[in-house]
CSV table of C-alpha atoms and ligand atoms in Angstrom, one decimal:
chain,number,residue,atom,x,y,z
K,8,UNK,CA,214.9,-99.1,-113.2
K,9,UNK,CA,215.0,-102.8,-114.0
K,10,UNK,CA,212.0,-104.6,-112.4
K,11,UNK,CA,214.0,-107.0,-110.3
K,12,UNK,CA,216.1,-104.2,-108.8
K,13,UNK,CA,213.0,-102.2,-108.0
K,14,UNK,CA,211.4,-105.2,-106.4
K,15,UNK,CA,214.5,-105.9,-104.4
K,16,UNK,CA,214.8,-102.3,-103.2
K,17,UNK,CA,211.1,-101.8,-102.7
K,18,UNK,CA,209.4,-105.1,-102.1
K,19,UNK,CA,205.7,-104.9,-102.9
K,20,UNK,CA,203.6,-104.2,-99.8
K,21,UNK,CA,200.2,-103.0,-98.9
K,22,UNK,CA,200.2,-99.1,-98.8
K,23,UNK,CA,197.7,-99.1,-95.9
K,24,UNK,CA,199.4,-101.7,-93.5
K,25,UNK,CA,202.8,-102.5,-95.0
K,26,UNK,CA,202.1,-106.2,-95.2
K,27,UNK,CA,204.2,-107.8,-98.0
K,28,UNK,CA,202.2,-108.5,-101.1
K,29,UNK,CA,199.7,-106.6,-103.2
K,30,UNK,CA,199.4,-102.8,-103.1
K,31,UNK,CA,196.1,-103.1,-101.2
K,32,UNK,CA,195.9,-106.3,-99.2
K,33,UNK,CA,192.7,-108.3,-98.7
K,34,UNK,CA,192.4,-107.2,-95.1
K,35,UNK,CA,192.7,-103.5,-96.1
K,36,UNK,CA,190.6,-103.5,-99.3
K,37,UNK,CA,187.1,-102.2,-98.7
K,38,UNK,CA,184.5,-105.0,-98.6
K,39,UNK,CA,181.3,-104.9,-100.7
K,40,UNK,CA,179.3,-104.2,-97.6
K,41,UNK,CA,181.4,-101.0,-97.0
K,42,UNK,CA,180.0,-99.4,-100.2
K,43,UNK,CA,178.2,-96.1,-99.7
K,44,UNK,CA,175.4,-94.8,-101.9
K,45,UNK,CA,174.3,-91.2,-101.8
K,46,UNK,CA,172.7,-88.5,-103.9
K,47,UNK,CA,174.3,-85.2,-104.8
K,48,UNK,CA,172.1,-82.6,-106.6
K,49,UNK,CA,170.0,-85.5,-107.9
K,50,UNK,CA,173.0,-87.5,-109.1
K,51,UNK,CA,173.3,-91.0,-107.6
K,52,UNK,CA,176.7,-91.3,-106.0
K,53,UNK,CA,178.8,-94.4,-105.2
K,54,UNK,CA,181.8,-94.8,-102.9
K,55,UNK,CA,183.8,-98.0,-102.1
K,56,UNK,CA,183.6,-97.1,-98.5
K,57,UNK,CA,183.8,-94.3,-95.9
K,58,UNK,CA,186.9,-92.2,-95.8
K,59,UNK,CA,188.3,-93.8,-92.8
K,60,UNK,CA,190.7,-96.6,-91.6
K,61,UNK,CA,192.7,-98.5,-94.2
K,62,UNK,CA,190.9,-97.1,-97.2
K,63,UNK,CA,191.8,-93.6,-96.0
K,64,UNK,CA,195.4,-94.6,-95.5
K,65,UNK,CA,195.6,-96.0,-99.0
K,66,UNK,CA,194.1,-92.9,-100.5
K,67,UNK,CA,196.4,-90.6,-98.5
K,68,UNK,CA,199.4,-92.6,-99.7
K,69,UNK,CA,198.1,-92.2,-103.3
K,70,UNK,CA,197.7,-88.4,-102.8
K,71,UNK,CA,201.4,-88.4,-101.7
K,72,UNK,CA,202.5,-89.9,-104.9
K,73,UNK,CA,202.0,-93.6,-104.4
K,74,UNK,CA,200.8,-95.1,-107.7
K,75,UNK,CA,200.7,-98.7,-106.6
K,76,UNK,CA,197.1,-98.7,-105.3
K,77,UNK,CA,195.6,-97.2,-108.5
K,78,UNK,CA,195.1,-100.6,-110.2
K,79,UNK,CA,193.6,-102.2,-107.1
K,80,UNK,CA,191.2,-99.2,-106.8
K,81,UNK,CA,190.2,-99.4,-110.4
K,82,UNK,CA,189.6,-103.2,-110.1
K,83,UNK,CA,187.3,-102.6,-107.1
K,84,UNK,CA,185.4,-99.8,-108.9
K,85,UNK,CA,185.1,-101.8,-112.1
K,86,UNK,CA,183.5,-104.7,-110.1
K,87,UNK,CA,181.2,-102.6,-107.9
K,88,UNK,CA,180.3,-99.2,-109.3
K,89,UNK,CA,177.4,-98.4,-111.7
K,90,UNK,CA,178.6,-96.4,-114.6
K,91,UNK,CA,176.6,-94.7,-117.3
K,92,UNK,CA,178.1,-92.8,-120.2
K,93,UNK,CA,181.6,-91.4,-120.7
K,94,UNK,CA,183.9,-91.4,-117.7
K,95,UNK,CA,184.9,-87.8,-116.7
K,96,UNK,CA,187.5,-87.3,-114.0
K,97,UNK,CA,187.3,-84.2,-111.7
K,98,UNK,CA,190.7,-82.6,-112.4
K,99,UNK,CA,193.1,-81.8,-109.5
K,100,UNK,CA,194.9,-78.5,-109.7
K,101,UNK,CA,197.9,-78.6,-111.9
K,102,UNK,CA,200.2,-77.7,-109.0
K,103,UNK,CA,199.1,-80.6,-106.9
K,104,UNK,CA,199.1,-83.1,-109.8
K,105,UNK,CA,202.6,-81.9,-110.7
K,106,UNK,CA,203.9,-82.4,-107.1
K,107,UNK,CA,202.5,-85.9,-107.1
K,108,UNK,CA,203.5,-86.7,-110.7
K,109,UNK,CA,200.0,-87.7,-111.7
K,110,UNK,CA,196.4,-86.7,-111.4
K,111,UNK,CA,194.7,-89.5,-109.4
K,112,UNK,CA,191.2,-88.9,-110.8
K,113,UNK,CA,192.5,-89.0,-114.4
K,114,UNK,CA,194.5,-92.2,-113.6
K,115,UNK,CA,191.4,-93.9,-112.1
K,116,UNK,CA,189.1,-92.8,-115.0
K,117,UNK,CA,191.6,-94.2,-117.5
K,118,UNK,CA,192.0,-97.5,-115.7
K,119,UNK,CA,188.3,-97.9,-115.1
K,120,UNK,CA,187.5,-97.1,-118.7
K,121,UNK,CA,189.9,-99.9,-119.9
K,122,UNK,CA,188.4,-102.4,-117.4
K,123,UNK,CA,184.8,-101.7,-118.4
K,124,UNK,CA,185.4,-101.1,-122.1
K,125,UNK,CA,184.1,-97.5,-121.9
K,126,UNK,CA,185.3,-94.1,-123.1
K,127,UNK,CA,186.8,-91.5,-120.9
K,128,UNK,CA,187.4,-87.9,-121.6
K,129,UNK,CA,189.2,-85.0,-119.8
K,130,UNK,CA,186.2,-82.8,-120.4
K,131,UNK,CA,186.7,-80.5,-117.4
K,132,UNK,CA,189.6,-78.1,-116.8
K,133,UNK,CA,190.3,-76.5,-113.5
K,134,UNK,CA,190.0,-72.8,-113.5
K,135,UNK,CA,193.0,-71.0,-112.1
K,136,UNK,CA,195.2,-72.6,-114.7
K,137,UNK,CA,198.0,-70.3,-115.9
K,138,UNK,CA,196.0,-69.0,-118.9
K,139,UNK,CA,193.0,-68.1,-116.6
K,140,UNK,CA,192.7,-64.3,-116.4
K,141,UNK,CA,190.6,-64.2,-113.3
K,142,UNK,CA,191.9,-62.7,-110.2
K,143,UNK,CA,193.2,-64.9,-107.4
K,144,UNK,CA,190.1,-63.9,-105.3
K,145,UNK,CA,187.8,-64.9,-108.1
K,146,UNK,CA,189.6,-68.2,-108.5
K,147,UNK,CA,189.3,-68.9,-104.8
K,148,UNK,CA,185.6,-68.4,-105.0
K,149,UNK,CA,183.8,-71.5,-103.8
K,150,UNK,CA,182.0,-72.0,-107.0
K,151,UNK,CA,183.1,-72.0,-110.6
K,152,UNK,CA,186.1,-74.2,-110.2
K,153,UNK,CA,185.7,-75.9,-113.5
K,154,UNK,CA,185.2,-75.0,-117.2
K,155,UNK,CA,184.6,-77.3,-120.1
K,156,UNK,CA,187.8,-77.9,-122.1
K,157,UNK,CA,187.8,-75.7,-125.2
K,158,UNK,CA,186.9,-77.7,-128.3
K,159,UNK,CA,186.1,-80.9,-126.4
K,160,UNK,CA,183.2,-82.9,-128.0
K,161,UNK,CA,180.4,-83.1,-125.5
K,162,UNK,CA,179.0,-86.5,-124.7
K,163,UNK,CA,175.3,-86.9,-124.0
K,164,UNK,CA,175.8,-88.8,-120.7
K,165,UNK,CA,178.7,-88.9,-118.3
K,166,UNK,CA,179.8,-90.4,-115.0
K,167,UNK,CA,182.1,-88.3,-112.9
K,168,UNK,CA,185.1,-89.8,-111.2
K,169,UNK,CA,187.0,-88.5,-108.2
K,170,UNK,CA,189.0,-89.9,-105.3
K,171,UNK,CA,187.2,-88.5,-102.2
K,172,UNK,CA,183.8,-86.8,-101.8
K,173,UNK,CA,183.9,-84.6,-98.7
K,174,UNK,CA,181.4,-81.8,-98.7
K,175,UNK,CA,180.4,-82.6,-102.3
K,176,UNK,CA,181.0,-78.9,-103.2
K,177,UNK,CA,183.6,-79.8,-105.9
K,178,UNK,CA,181.4,-82.4,-107.5
K,179,UNK,CA,178.4,-80.0,-107.4
K,180,UNK,CA,180.5,-77.4,-109.3
K,181,UNK,CA,181.3,-80.0,-112.0
K,182,UNK,CA,177.7,-81.1,-112.2
K,183,UNK,CA,176.6,-77.5,-112.6
K,184,UNK,CA,179.0,-76.7,-115.4
K,185,UNK,CA,178.2,-79.9,-117.3
K,186,UNK,CA,174.5,-79.5,-117.0
K,187,UNK,CA,174.8,-75.9,-118.2
K,188,UNK,CA,176.5,-77.3,-121.3
K,189,UNK,CA,173.7,-79.7,-121.9
K,190,UNK,CA,175.5,-82.9,-120.6
K,191,UNK,CA,173.4,-85.3,-118.5
K,192,UNK,CA,175.4,-86.2,-115.4
K,193,UNK,CA,174.2,-89.7,-114.7
K,194,UNK,CA,176.5,-90.8,-111.8
K,195,UNK,CA,179.2,-89.8,-109.5
K,196,UNK,CA,181.8,-92.5,-108.5
K,197,UNK,CA,184.4,-91.9,-105.8
K,198,UNK,CA,186.8,-94.1,-103.8
K,199,UNK,CA,185.6,-92.9,-100.5
K,200,UNK,CA,183.1,-90.5,-98.9
K,201,UNK,CA,183.5,-88.6,-95.7
K,202,UNK,CA,180.5,-89.6,-93.6
K,203,UNK,CA,178.4,-86.5,-92.9
K,204,UNK,CA,178.7,-86.7,-89.1
K,205,UNK,CA,182.6,-86.8,-89.3
K,206,UNK,CA,183.2,-83.9,-91.7
K,207,UNK,CA,184.0,-81.4,-89.0
K,208,UNK,CA,184.9,-83.6,-86.0
K,209,UNK,CA,188.3,-84.5,-87.3
K,210,UNK,CA,189.6,-80.9,-87.5
K,211,UNK,CA,188.4,-80.4,-84.0
K,212,UNK,CA,190.5,-83.3,-83.0
K,213,UNK,CA,193.4,-81.5,-84.5
K,214,UNK,CA,194.1,-84.0,-87.3
K,215,UNK,CA,195.7,-82.2,-90.2
K,216,UNK,CA,194.4,-82.4,-93.7
K,217,UNK,CA,191.6,-84.8,-92.7
K,218,UNK,CA,188.9,-82.5,-93.9
K,219,UNK,CA,189.7,-80.5,-97.0
K,220,UNK,CA,187.7,-77.3,-97.1
K,221,UNK,CA,185.5,-76.8,-100.1
K,222,UNK,CA,188.1,-74.5,-101.5
K,223,UNK,CA,190.8,-77.1,-101.7
K,224,UNK,CA,190.5,-80.1,-103.9
K,225,UNK,CA,193.3,-82.0,-102.2
L,304,ZN,ZN1,196.9,-104.0,-95.8
């Protein structure tokens, strides 16, 4: 579609609050003081902020197919996150990425790599892909979600990229498989982290999809 027609039909607006203007307005973008640092299996983690409020609304919009905030998120990560080594996205299941039209972790890794002048690689594949011969039950097992992409050259050091870190189970799986392959996982960088004390309270409040179980990488 011609840009001016698209702009006329869909004027640019903040995905979190609908204010006209950039995809993530200044009021909704996480501030530097919102940043969260944590550790997961000895890997230092970084999040732009807690998975809550405007940041959460923007991420949910992205999960529903809204691409506009990707650049804004990549700008914020590029400015604030410590990165070491090759950027490796945690892949979403193909079904979900296909529904959405893109894999948000891949898109973030790609954009972040450009901004920081780093390499990125789709090193991990999600098990449960069509060629996977494991049974459904095995695929649903909480561990072993990932495999190293066949034939992929292995970097010495990587930084993992994902959108949200909830229980950390998904990232732990990725760390395990990479370490087993001799790759040093230096950092984990995500957009948002669910605060430990809120991981279960949201479901009790009846809010749907707020807390993905470790089995679902939403
Ligand atoms: Zn806003």
